[in-house]
Amino acid sequence: MTEWVVEAKDITKVYQMGEIEVHALRGLSVNIAPGEIVSIMGPSGSGKSTLMNILGCLDRPTSGEYSLNGEAVAELNDDQLAEIRNRGVGFVFQSFNLLPRATALANVELPMRYAVLNGRNRKKVATEALEAVGLGDRIHHRPNELSGGEMQRVAIARALVNNPAIIMADEPTGNLDSKSGDEIMTLLKNLNKDRGTTLIIVTHDPEIAELTDRVISIRDGRIAE
Amino acid sequence: MNFVSSLLEALESLTSNKVRTALTMLGIIIGVGAVIAMLAIGNGTEQAIVGEIEGIGTNLLFVMTNREDVTNPEPLTIRDAEAIADPIYAPSVSAAAPVIQGQAELTAGGNVATTGLVGVTEEYRVVQNVELSEGEFFTGTQITGLASAVILGTNVAEDLFGRSDGLIGETVRVSGQPFRVVGILKKKGGSEFGNSPDDQILVPLTTAQTRLLPRTTKNQVDLIYVSAIDADSVQQAEDQISLILRDRHKIKLGEDDFNIISQEMFLDMASTVTGVFTVFLGGVAGISLLVGGIGIMNIMLVSVTERTKEIGLRKAVGAKKKDILTQFLIESSLLSVIGGIIGIILGWLLSLGIGRIAAASDFILTPAITINSVLLATLFSAAVGLFFGIYPANRASQLEPIEALRSE
Ligand SMILES: Nc1ncnc2c1ncn2[C@@H]1O[C@H](COP(=O)(O)OP(=O)(O)OP(=O)(O)O)[C@@H](O)[C@H]1O
Ligand SMILES: [Mg+2]
């Protein structure tokens, strides 16, 4: 048995653009242990987001083996992948990706709506998650009534509400100033400390990489050592 | 995702763009409204006509000369009527009433009226179930004796005398000849087919034949009303009349020179005509419902495109294909079902309005909204919503999460 949450071997990803093939990942292997905080760095276009999407089961690799929590992802159907995205991973995006018309509370409730066990206390859990990210007094605000840092905290609350083993964040601080960025990092690190959540963070910022246990560098779709 | 929260979410999404939602619904509202109103009017017309025909009496038969298929038909006569009434040859016939019909000009005290005139025998009273508000029906002597006696319909009496009672013994000139009023017909009320008994006068058949509406052949009549002994014997009576008249008119082969028409045939004819009419109206209305459905599909497709990113996000946080599918199907069905309900109300109001207009122009039409037409419209509109929602919803559910998320 494996002791890795993330176990990826020889992952490739080829985008077919008409005649041209774009090799975004060229045989990349990476293992991440439970409870680890890992940052992924590399120049623009090196394949960081592509890797993240595959690790988060938003996308499938062209070839290679990938196991999440010991489960071979290639053998899962679309519905099973949806379930992993729902309960196994929490995603935090650079551009927040909140539902614009829904309140903070409704946004945080969203993953619970698609959960198999969708309990009666959805509102309560969502409120607690918002309180945990320090937005207890903003639960009825809509995204356009929140600051960038606040929106990202709503997104984090949404990511953690189903208690996933891993939270993946693709440049979570990319659209924020350094103060809000620091707050987001503190929040994520506390989550790791309190719940043992594994964190995978894509970043361009060396200061943020500094705060993580391990830095994985990527260049041209390969691990750069 | 449970159904109630899906429903609430769909409602929320529909109310977030009220103008668009209202315009999309309008197509369904008009479609369903038209279906309901058209079916109501079709059914109402049918009921009115059927009621009218049934008012004639279920065991009544009409015997008339067939002028269409036969070049030189032998006219019907009083003797034919007597033969038809013979209980030995026609045991299923209870009475046969020969009549002559025409128009006559009436004058009384300076008032003039042109009315329908019917020359009748005693049997007419039985066969047509004649009731008088005053006076007596013609006696046998009056009929055989060419009496100058007349029975007036109530409207005729009103036109000539300004009243319809206390007129027994008054004199009326029919085509210039003095007649004595012996009775007034009971008021029957409106009739959709014109010749209501209220607008007619009755005179003895012999009198009409000799003095008012002379016919070429001796004893010739225009029509024989026959009543069968009961509703079940109508067919037998028809067969017996046929045999008797063929024998009397010496027809061995080929087309009969007379027609026997039963109320059944009228009913069949009428319901065929109104059936076609109703289907036609319903069909035209159905097309507008279809157009409404296409409107729904159009808006749903726009909505899927607009919300691609939202769909991507929902998938990223765990929505399955069927979650997205149901979300959009619920939205499209909700659009059409709400539109359908409003449409039913609109159609109901519309048919009431049309009923009023018809009533104002003396055509008694009670629009009949049947449970069936409501069910039909509801199911049809829900089906339209589902059917035209399937394609957009399916498109939404097939989106790849990452590509949908990346779209802007
Ligand atoms: N959907 C796509 N179709 C075609 N090519 C793509 C697609 N997505 C990414 N690529 C290509 O794959 C490569 C890696 O892209 P990716 O988004 O992973 O880079 P990145 O490391 O996240 O860059 P950045 O730091 O700018 O976000 C790029 O060359 C990009 O052009
Ligand atoms: Mg990227």
XYZ file of C-alpha atoms and ligand atoms in Angstrom:
665
model
C 0.000 0.000 0.000
C 0.975 3.546 -0.549
C 1.560 6.292 1.915
C 1.069 9.021 -0.715
C -2.091 11.088 -1.199
C -0.931 12.074 -4.636
C 1.003 9.560 -6.710
C 1.533 10.603 -10.332
C 3.819 8.717 -12.695
C 4.933 9.704 -16.213
C 2.033 12.069 -16.727
C 1.781 13.600 -20.188
C -0.793 15.996 -21.514
C -1.068 16.815 -25.182
C -3.476 19.471 -26.444
C -4.522 19.014 -30.027
C -4.828 22.407 -31.697
C -5.901 21.450 -35.201
C -2.703 20.249 -36.876
C -0.445 21.302 -34.022
C 0.128 19.254 -30.889
C 0.919 21.208 -27.751
C 2.853 19.136 -25.243
C 1.917 20.768 -21.945
C 3.272 17.935 -19.782
C 6.033 15.606 -20.960
C 6.270 12.677 -18.576
C 6.103 14.177 -15.139
C 6.127 12.214 -11.891
C 5.322 13.572 -8.480
C 4.404 12.125 -5.088
C 2.912 14.061 -2.195
C 2.477 12.787 1.350
C -0.597 13.366 3.528
C -0.459 16.619 5.449
C 2.305 18.064 3.305
C 2.299 21.664 2.103
C 3.747 21.746 -1.393
C 4.231 24.665 -3.749
C 4.588 24.307 -7.497
C 6.679 26.943 -9.254
C 7.851 27.530 -12.754
C 7.750 29.994 -15.617
C 4.525 30.895 -17.354
C 3.383 28.186 -19.742
C 5.472 25.494 -18.061
C 2.369 23.384 -17.324
C 1.609 24.207 -13.675
C -2.130 24.732 -14.185
C -2.353 21.735 -16.475
C -0.793 19.577 -13.760
C -3.046 21.035 -11.086
C -6.177 20.311 -13.111
C -5.104 16.714 -13.591
C -4.232 16.274 -9.916
C -7.601 17.797 -8.973
C -9.473 15.461 -11.365
C -10.796 18.383 -13.387
C -8.991 16.987 -16.419
C -7.612 13.628 -17.519
C -3.987 13.056 -18.535
C -3.141 11.913 -22.075
C -1.005 9.119 -20.606
C 0.577 8.118 -17.315
C -0.715 6.736 -14.052
C -2.316 8.810 -11.374
C -3.633 7.639 -8.012
C -5.428 9.884 -5.579
C -5.713 8.515 -2.043
C -4.632 5.147 -3.455
C -7.366 5.112 -6.103
C -6.393 4.821 -9.791
C -8.162 7.774 -11.383
C -7.943 6.440 -14.957
C -10.412 3.694 -14.117
C -13.077 6.034 -12.754
C -16.057 7.207 -14.777
C -17.272 10.802 -14.997
C -19.676 10.459 -12.080
C -16.996 8.970 -9.823
C -14.656 11.813 -10.765
C -17.425 14.264 -9.891
C -17.677 12.618 -6.508
C -13.912 13.002 -5.927
C -14.099 16.680 -6.880
C -16.990 16.986 -4.493
C -15.545 15.283 -1.409
C -11.898 14.448 -2.035
C -10.442 17.728 -3.273
C -11.124 21.360 -2.668
C -10.173 23.757 -5.438
C -9.204 27.404 -5.061
C -8.837 29.385 -8.278
C -6.868 32.506 -9.077
C -10.050 34.208 -10.312
C -12.168 33.061 -7.331
C -14.948 31.613 -9.549
C -17.895 32.419 -7.312
C -21.481 32.346 -8.562
C -22.088 36.068 -9.097
C -25.789 36.099 -8.206
C -25.509 33.913 -5.117
C -24.666 35.087 -1.607
C -21.463 34.045 0.138
C -23.503 31.514 2.090
C -25.094 30.025 -1.040
C -21.688 29.836 -2.721
C -20.253 27.921 0.207
C -23.284 25.652 0.306
C -22.857 24.700 -3.343
C -20.567 21.632 -2.917
C -22.855 20.306 -0.180
C -25.785 20.478 -2.565
C -24.083 17.972 -4.813
C -22.921 15.759 -1.956
C -24.526 12.364 -1.575
C -25.128 12.982 2.091
C -26.673 16.361 1.827
C -27.651 16.991 5.377
C -30.245 19.332 6.784
C -27.626 21.417 8.522
C -26.119 22.730 5.279
C -26.653 26.334 6.326
C -25.035 25.712 9.693
C -21.956 24.034 8.229
C -21.596 26.752 5.586
C -21.903 29.472 8.204
C -19.231 27.791 10.333
C -16.934 27.551 7.316
C -17.407 31.260 6.628
C -16.727 32.036 10.280
C -13.581 29.921 10.083
C -12.272 32.139 7.278
C -13.255 35.259 9.224
C -16.327 36.219 7.207
C -18.983 35.543 9.830
C -20.395 39.041 9.259
C -20.444 38.813 5.458
C -22.520 35.685 4.853
C -25.329 37.460 3.005
C -23.056 39.528 0.769
C -22.892 38.803 -2.916
C -19.499 38.598 -4.649
C -19.779 42.140 -6.036
C -20.183 43.376 -2.478
C -16.916 41.772 -1.327
C -13.228 42.670 -1.740
C -10.826 40.409 -3.647
C -9.368 38.971 -0.453
C -12.832 38.367 0.930
C -13.940 36.641 -2.277
C -10.906 34.356 -2.085
C -11.752 33.550 1.513
C -15.296 32.615 0.440
C -13.691 30.354 -2.165
C -11.535 28.739 0.550
C -14.589 28.241 2.742
C -16.254 26.579 -0.229
C -13.199 24.362 -0.790
C -13.077 23.124 2.801
C -16.775 22.724 3.470
C -16.916 19.020 2.502
C -13.741 18.337 4.511
C -11.519 17.197 1.617
C -8.149 15.533 2.245
C -6.473 17.906 -0.211
C -6.918 21.545 -1.088
C -5.436 22.622 -4.412
C -4.933 26.300 -5.023
C -3.889 27.647 -8.435
C -2.244 31.020 -7.746
C -4.658 31.804 -4.907
C -2.926 35.077 -4.188
C -2.286 36.022 -7.807
C -5.050 38.601 -7.915
C -4.499 39.964 -4.415
C -2.188 42.536 -2.808
C 0.547 41.214 -0.533
C -1.370 41.861 2.692
C -4.470 39.919 1.561
C -2.134 37.324 0.082
C -0.491 36.833 3.455
C -3.868 36.493 5.138
C -4.907 33.802 2.643
C -1.626 31.925 3.242
C -2.097 32.078 7.002
C -5.594 30.741 6.589
C -4.442 27.841 4.443
C -1.577 26.991 6.788
C -3.930 27.002 9.800
C -6.196 24.646 7.948
C -3.264 22.326 7.423
C -2.363 22.522 11.082
C -5.940 22.083 12.437
C -7.297 19.483 10.029
C -4.180 17.930 8.538
C -5.328 18.957 5.071
C -2.725 18.436 2.354
C -2.059 21.693 0.483
C -0.847 22.034 -3.099
C -0.274 25.638 -4.081
C 0.762 26.936 -7.497
C 2.539 30.265 -7.157
C 4.884 32.697 -8.865
C 5.767 34.361 -5.596
C 9.008 33.066 -3.949
C 7.893 34.478 -0.579
C 4.863 32.236 -0.653
C 6.927 29.263 -1.754
C 9.103 30.006 1.242
C 6.145 29.269 3.539
C 5.687 25.739 2.192
C 7.340 22.457 3.166
C 8.557 21.644 -0.336
C 8.878 23.406 -3.677
C 8.358 21.518 -6.926
C 9.838 23.334 -9.909
C 8.476 22.717 -13.351
C 10.025 23.686 -16.661
C 8.616 22.746 -20.099
C 6.258 20.151 -18.676
C 8.976 18.357 -16.711
C 10.257 18.489 -13.158
C 13.293 20.776 -13.069
C 15.963 19.717 -10.627
C -29.241 17.569 -4.867
C -32.827 17.375 -3.684
C -35.788 18.382 -5.797
C -37.104 21.264 -3.706
C -33.810 23.089 -3.645
C -33.381 22.472 -7.382
C -36.805 23.975 -7.913
C -35.975 27.001 -5.791
C -32.712 27.472 -7.617
C -34.474 27.251 -10.987
C -37.048 29.820 -9.840
C -34.246 32.078 -8.672
C -32.505 31.802 -11.991
C -35.729 32.535 -13.876
C -36.524 35.565 -11.756
C -33.029 36.934 -12.175
C -33.910 37.917 -15.735
C -37.584 38.750 -15.504
C -38.099 40.388 -18.870
C -36.506 37.538 -20.744
C -38.428 34.963 -18.745
C -41.707 36.787 -19.342
C -41.093 37.065 -23.072
C -40.171 33.400 -23.325
C -43.272 32.431 -21.406
C -45.409 34.624 -23.638
C -44.944 32.173 -26.490
C -46.277 29.341 -24.338
C -49.010 31.513 -22.831
C -50.336 32.426 -26.264
C -50.004 28.856 -27.509
C -51.793 27.263 -24.574
C -54.362 30.064 -24.432
C -55.147 29.536 -28.086
C -55.436 25.770 -27.670
C -57.784 26.131 -24.715
C -59.952 28.793 -26.335
C -60.158 27.030 -29.669
C -61.051 23.673 -28.155
C -63.621 25.354 -25.907
C -65.254 27.050 -28.866
C -65.148 23.885 -30.961
C -66.715 21.846 -28.171
C -69.239 24.576 -27.415
C -70.322 24.711 -31.038
C -70.680 20.964 -31.154
C -72.775 20.915 -27.997
C -74.994 23.698 -29.290
C -75.608 21.879 -32.566
C -76.097 18.501 -30.944
C -78.531 20.034 -28.450
C -80.439 21.592 -31.305
C -80.699 18.328 -33.188
C -81.624 16.359 -30.115
C -84.401 18.869 -29.513
C -86.046 17.547 -32.664
C -86.766 14.272 -30.925
C -84.861 11.031 -31.080
C -87.458 8.924 -32.850
C -88.217 11.343 -35.643
C -87.618 10.586 -39.316
C -87.938 12.929 -42.287
C -89.116 11.594 -45.633
C -88.564 13.854 -48.609
C -88.323 13.700 -52.330
C -84.905 12.886 -53.748
C -84.364 15.464 -56.445
C -80.620 15.120 -56.630
C -80.090 11.559 -57.833
C -83.354 10.972 -59.696
C -84.359 12.995 -62.752
C -88.122 12.629 -62.557
C -89.032 11.781 -58.982
C -92.603 10.905 -58.161
C -93.707 13.439 -55.561
C -94.740 12.371 -52.099
C -98.452 12.506 -51.427
C -100.917 12.312 -48.596
C -101.587 8.755 -49.729
C -97.917 7.913 -49.169
C -98.192 9.269 -45.663
C -101.303 7.202 -45.033
C -99.547 4.096 -46.290
C -96.567 4.773 -44.056
C -98.879 5.090 -41.087
C -100.441 1.675 -41.820
C -99.722 -0.416 -38.711
C -99.714 -3.664 -40.648
C -97.054 -2.737 -43.190
C -95.179 -0.427 -40.891
C -95.543 -1.696 -37.354
C -92.611 0.395 -36.159
C -94.211 3.664 -37.233
C -96.461 5.360 -34.731
C -97.516 8.340 -36.832
C -96.823 10.025 -40.162
C -97.490 13.712 -40.676
C -97.426 15.065 -44.236
C -96.796 18.781 -44.530
C -96.577 21.526 -47.104
C -94.168 24.338 -46.382
C -93.870 27.800 -47.815
C -94.021 31.505 -47.149
C -97.062 33.662 -46.716
C -97.795 37.325 -46.205
C -100.018 38.084 -43.261
C -101.967 41.218 -42.478
C -104.003 42.109 -39.448
C -105.168 45.541 -38.378
C -102.722 47.321 -40.681
C -99.701 45.227 -39.643
C -97.918 43.103 -42.224
C -95.622 40.123 -41.622
C -94.036 37.554 -43.872
C -93.738 34.196 -42.171
C -93.163 30.538 -42.746
C -96.397 28.675 -43.405
C -96.892 24.998 -42.685
C -99.890 23.056 -43.881
C -100.515 20.283 -41.383
C -102.761 17.360 -40.521
C -103.831 16.159 -37.084
C -100.795 13.872 -36.927
C -98.497 16.892 -36.985
C -99.510 17.667 -33.435
C -98.372 14.245 -32.214
C -95.231 14.016 -34.287
C -93.945 17.508 -33.543
C -95.258 17.538 -29.998
C -97.115 20.805 -30.625
C -98.221 22.670 -27.528
C -100.564 25.645 -27.528
C -100.599 28.492 -25.035
C -104.258 29.082 -25.887
C -106.929 27.731 -28.183
C -107.231 24.281 -29.673
C -105.365 22.393 -32.390
C -107.242 21.856 -35.666
C -110.036 19.323 -35.481
C -110.503 16.548 -38.053
C -113.391 18.417 -39.618
C -111.380 21.586 -39.935
C -108.664 19.660 -41.749
C -110.871 17.731 -44.107
C -113.199 20.680 -44.601
C -110.599 23.164 -45.883
C -111.296 25.408 -42.891
C -109.927 28.964 -42.881
C -108.346 28.469 -39.498
C -104.832 29.443 -38.457
C -102.550 28.804 -35.486
C -99.945 31.539 -34.923
C -96.416 31.338 -33.560
C -95.846 33.739 -30.667
C -93.487 36.038 -32.577
C -95.968 36.250 -35.437
C -98.744 37.116 -33.002
C -96.557 39.806 -31.425
C -95.751 41.278 -34.830
C -99.367 41.423 -35.908
C -101.184 42.255 -32.695
C -98.484 43.381 -30.291
C -99.483 40.579 -27.899
C -99.727 36.816 -27.899
C -102.777 36.141 -25.778
C -106.504 36.722 -26.040
C -106.351 36.415 -29.791
C -108.740 33.486 -30.342
C -111.401 34.462 -32.841
C -109.380 37.345 -34.318
C -109.120 37.531 -38.066
C -105.823 37.434 -39.948
C -105.472 37.763 -43.698
C -103.170 35.112 -45.115
C -102.183 35.965 -48.677
C -105.246 38.205 -48.742
C -107.739 35.615 -47.556
C -109.401 35.947 -44.134
C -108.492 33.282 -41.584
C -109.730 32.859 -38.046
C -107.159 32.433 -35.279
C -107.876 29.194 -33.408
C -104.701 28.837 -31.380
C -101.345 30.292 -30.345
C -98.213 28.121 -30.158
C -96.307 27.967 -26.913
C -93.081 29.935 -27.057
C -90.078 27.703 -27.841
C -87.227 30.196 -27.661
C -84.209 30.772 -29.894
C -83.248 28.351 -32.575
C -79.910 28.426 -34.391
C -81.331 27.129 -37.638
C -83.838 29.848 -38.401
C -87.325 28.399 -38.805
C -88.326 28.355 -35.165
C -91.985 27.462 -34.550
C -92.293 30.901 -32.938
C -91.965 32.469 -36.384
C -94.385 30.136 -38.174
C -98.065 29.774 -38.721
C -99.988 26.517 -39.130
C -103.005 25.991 -41.356
C -104.877 22.808 -42.292
C -103.032 20.864 -44.997
C -105.991 20.813 -47.361
C -106.452 24.546 -47.050
C -102.801 25.153 -47.834
C -102.897 22.798 -50.791
C -105.937 24.256 -52.418
C -105.695 27.938 -51.576
C -102.300 29.047 -50.356
C -99.489 26.885 -51.745
C -100.869 25.011 -54.713
C -98.807 22.025 -55.881
C -98.726 20.444 -59.335
C -99.807 16.957 -58.383
C -102.981 16.227 -56.535
C -102.422 15.569 -52.826
C -98.730 16.396 -53.187
C -96.825 17.172 -49.975
C -93.302 18.511 -49.417
C -92.255 16.446 -46.463
C -93.519 13.667 -44.272
C -92.557 13.637 -40.613
C -92.621 10.109 -39.267
C -92.261 9.124 -35.667
C -91.120 5.660 -34.787
C -92.761 3.881 -31.864
C -89.541 4.320 -29.867
C -85.910 5.325 -30.308
C -84.777 1.720 -30.832
C -87.219 1.168 -33.693
C -85.958 4.028 -35.845
C -83.956 1.739 -38.102
C -86.833 -0.719 -38.576
C -89.221 2.123 -39.263
C -86.808 3.427 -41.879
C -86.680 0.024 -43.584
C -90.458 -0.357 -43.521
C -90.981 3.130 -44.980
C -88.482 2.323 -47.697
C -90.311 -0.864 -48.685
C -93.696 0.848 -48.723
C -92.547 3.819 -50.794
C -90.613 1.686 -53.275
C -93.670 -0.400 -53.785
C -95.909 2.640 -54.180
C -93.497 4.458 -56.477
C -92.777 1.240 -58.417
C -89.038 1.342 -57.967
C -87.433 -2.002 -58.707
C -83.821 -1.171 -59.275
C -81.613 1.851 -58.886
C -81.861 4.972 -56.832
C -84.924 5.673 -54.650
C -86.836 8.826 -55.519
C -87.138 9.684 -51.833
C -84.775 10.183 -48.933
C -85.300 9.130 -45.358
C -83.260 11.115 -42.917
C -82.993 10.292 -39.252
C -81.814 12.443 -36.426
C -78.927 10.024 -36.079
C -77.697 11.056 -39.517
C -77.933 14.717 -38.606
C -75.971 14.047 -35.457
C -73.328 12.094 -37.354
C -73.021 14.784 -39.954
C -72.878 17.548 -37.385
C -70.311 15.851 -35.196
C -68.148 15.052 -38.203
C -68.232 18.674 -39.247
C -67.657 20.083 -35.772
C -65.028 17.404 -35.121
C -63.069 18.515 -38.159
C -63.605 22.108 -37.104
C -62.316 21.437 -33.582
C -59.297 19.490 -34.799
C -58.516 22.249 -37.249
C -58.760 24.988 -34.617
C -56.804 22.900 -32.128
C -54.167 22.187 -34.760
C -53.675 25.832 -35.603
C -53.397 26.610 -31.907
C -51.035 23.668 -31.441
C -48.675 25.165 -33.991
C -48.426 28.345 -31.962
C -47.616 26.201 -28.927
C -44.866 24.564 -30.944
C -43.495 27.978 -31.845
C -43.562 28.818 -28.134
C -41.557 25.662 -27.478
C -38.945 26.661 -30.002
C -38.737 29.998 -28.184
C -37.954 28.099 -24.987
C -35.253 26.076 -26.698
C -33.728 29.220 -28.101
C -33.584 30.967 -24.731
C -32.293 27.875 -22.988
C -29.480 27.577 -25.527
C -28.564 31.215 -24.961
C -28.695 30.602 -21.247
C -26.400 27.569 -21.483
C -23.876 29.577 -23.469
C -24.037 32.474 -21.038
C -23.637 30.211 -18.071
C -20.886 27.951 -19.375
C -18.526 29.172 -16.686
C -21.130 28.600 -14.004
C -21.675 25.063 -15.303
C -17.906 24.493 -15.212
C -17.738 25.682 -11.640
C -20.649 23.501 -10.594
C -18.897 20.523 -12.150
C -15.623 21.491 -10.442
C -17.313 21.316 -7.047
C -18.926 17.971 -7.750
C -22.024 18.353 -9.935
C -22.663 15.251 -12.014
C -24.039 15.198 -15.556
C -27.493 14.410 -14.311
C -27.385 17.321 -11.835
C -26.741 19.788 -14.633
C -29.254 18.055 -16.869
C -32.026 18.238 -14.281
C -31.165 21.829 -13.430
C -31.775 22.965 -16.997
C -34.731 20.664 -17.578
C -36.405 21.975 -14.447
C -35.866 25.503 -15.681
C -37.351 24.835 -19.099
C -40.277 22.836 -17.704
C -40.950 25.509 -15.142
C -41.027 28.102 -17.904
C -43.545 26.128 -19.895
C -45.682 24.917 -17.012
C -46.054 28.376 -15.487
C -46.696 29.721 -18.975
C -49.193 26.916 -19.463
C -51.119 27.750 -16.313
C -51.326 31.411 -17.246
C -52.300 30.307 -20.752
C -55.163 28.184 -19.438
C -56.521 31.149 -17.521
C -56.107 33.374 -20.564
C -57.781 30.824 -22.828
C -60.650 30.518 -20.399
C -61.170 34.288 -20.319
C -60.851 34.403 -24.090
C -63.495 31.752 -24.640
C -65.825 33.457 -22.165
C -65.368 36.653 -24.149
C -66.087 34.917 -27.426
C -69.149 33.260 -25.870
C -70.400 36.730 -24.906
C -69.847 38.074 -28.385
C -71.665 35.078 -29.867
C -74.538 35.539 -27.442
C -74.784 39.201 -28.392
C -75.277 38.149 -31.999
C -77.964 35.591 -31.022
C -75.857 32.496 -31.452
C -76.094 30.638 -28.176
C -72.631 29.211 -27.656
C -71.489 28.159 -24.244
C -67.729 27.616 -24.552
C -67.041 24.260 -23.003
C -63.678 24.004 -21.250
C -63.346 20.338 -20.550
C -61.003 18.677 -18.073
C -59.585 16.932 -21.106
C -58.600 20.119 -22.862
C -57.007 21.485 -19.680
C -55.103 18.247 -19.167
C -54.123 18.184 -22.808
C -52.816 21.741 -22.671
C -50.945 21.184 -19.399
C -49.350 17.945 -20.485
C -48.596 19.304 -23.915
C -46.905 22.416 -22.540
C -44.908 20.414 -19.994
C -43.894 18.084 -22.789
C -42.937 21.048 -24.948
C -40.775 22.392 -22.122
C -39.131 19.052 -21.551
C -38.685 18.261 -25.220
C -37.259 21.609 -26.192
C -35.246 21.711 -22.983
C -33.547 18.392 -23.607
C -31.190 19.581 -26.288
C -29.862 22.649 -24.413
C -29.747 20.780 -21.101
C -27.888 17.912 -22.658
C -25.424 20.314 -24.190
C -24.846 21.880 -20.795
C -24.338 18.545 -19.062
C -21.814 17.364 -21.662
C -19.469 20.294 -21.083
C -16.010 19.329 -19.860
C -15.463 20.934 -16.462
C -12.091 22.454 -17.213
C -13.038 23.821 -20.630
C -16.260 25.265 -19.269
C -14.361 26.908 -16.429
C -11.840 28.432 -18.804
C -14.541 30.031 -20.993
C -15.160 33.692 -20.413
N -6.840 24.175 -23.542
C -5.600 24.292 -24.091
N -5.444 24.107 -25.387
C -4.236 24.200 -25.948
N -3.111 24.472 -25.289
C -3.198 24.677 -23.960
C -4.448 24.603 -23.301
N -4.245 24.854 -21.980
C -2.959 25.090 -21.847
N -2.306 24.978 -23.027
C -0.879 25.119 -23.258
O -0.199 24.267 -22.390
C 0.918 24.905 -21.837
C 0.861 24.909 -20.323
O -0.183 25.720 -19.912
P -0.511 26.000 -18.393
O -1.767 26.759 -18.323
O -0.438 24.720 -17.668
O 0.704 26.920 -17.955
P 0.986 27.570 -16.549
O 2.276 26.984 -16.090
O -0.159 27.442 -15.666
O 1.236 29.075 -16.925
P 0.841 30.410 -16.066
O 1.908 30.526 -15.033
O 0.950 31.506 -17.054
O -0.498 30.197 -15.519
C 0.949 26.296 -22.437
O 1.903 26.304 -23.494
C -0.432 26.513 -22.957
O -0.383 27.303 -24.116
Mg -1.615 28.719 -14.765
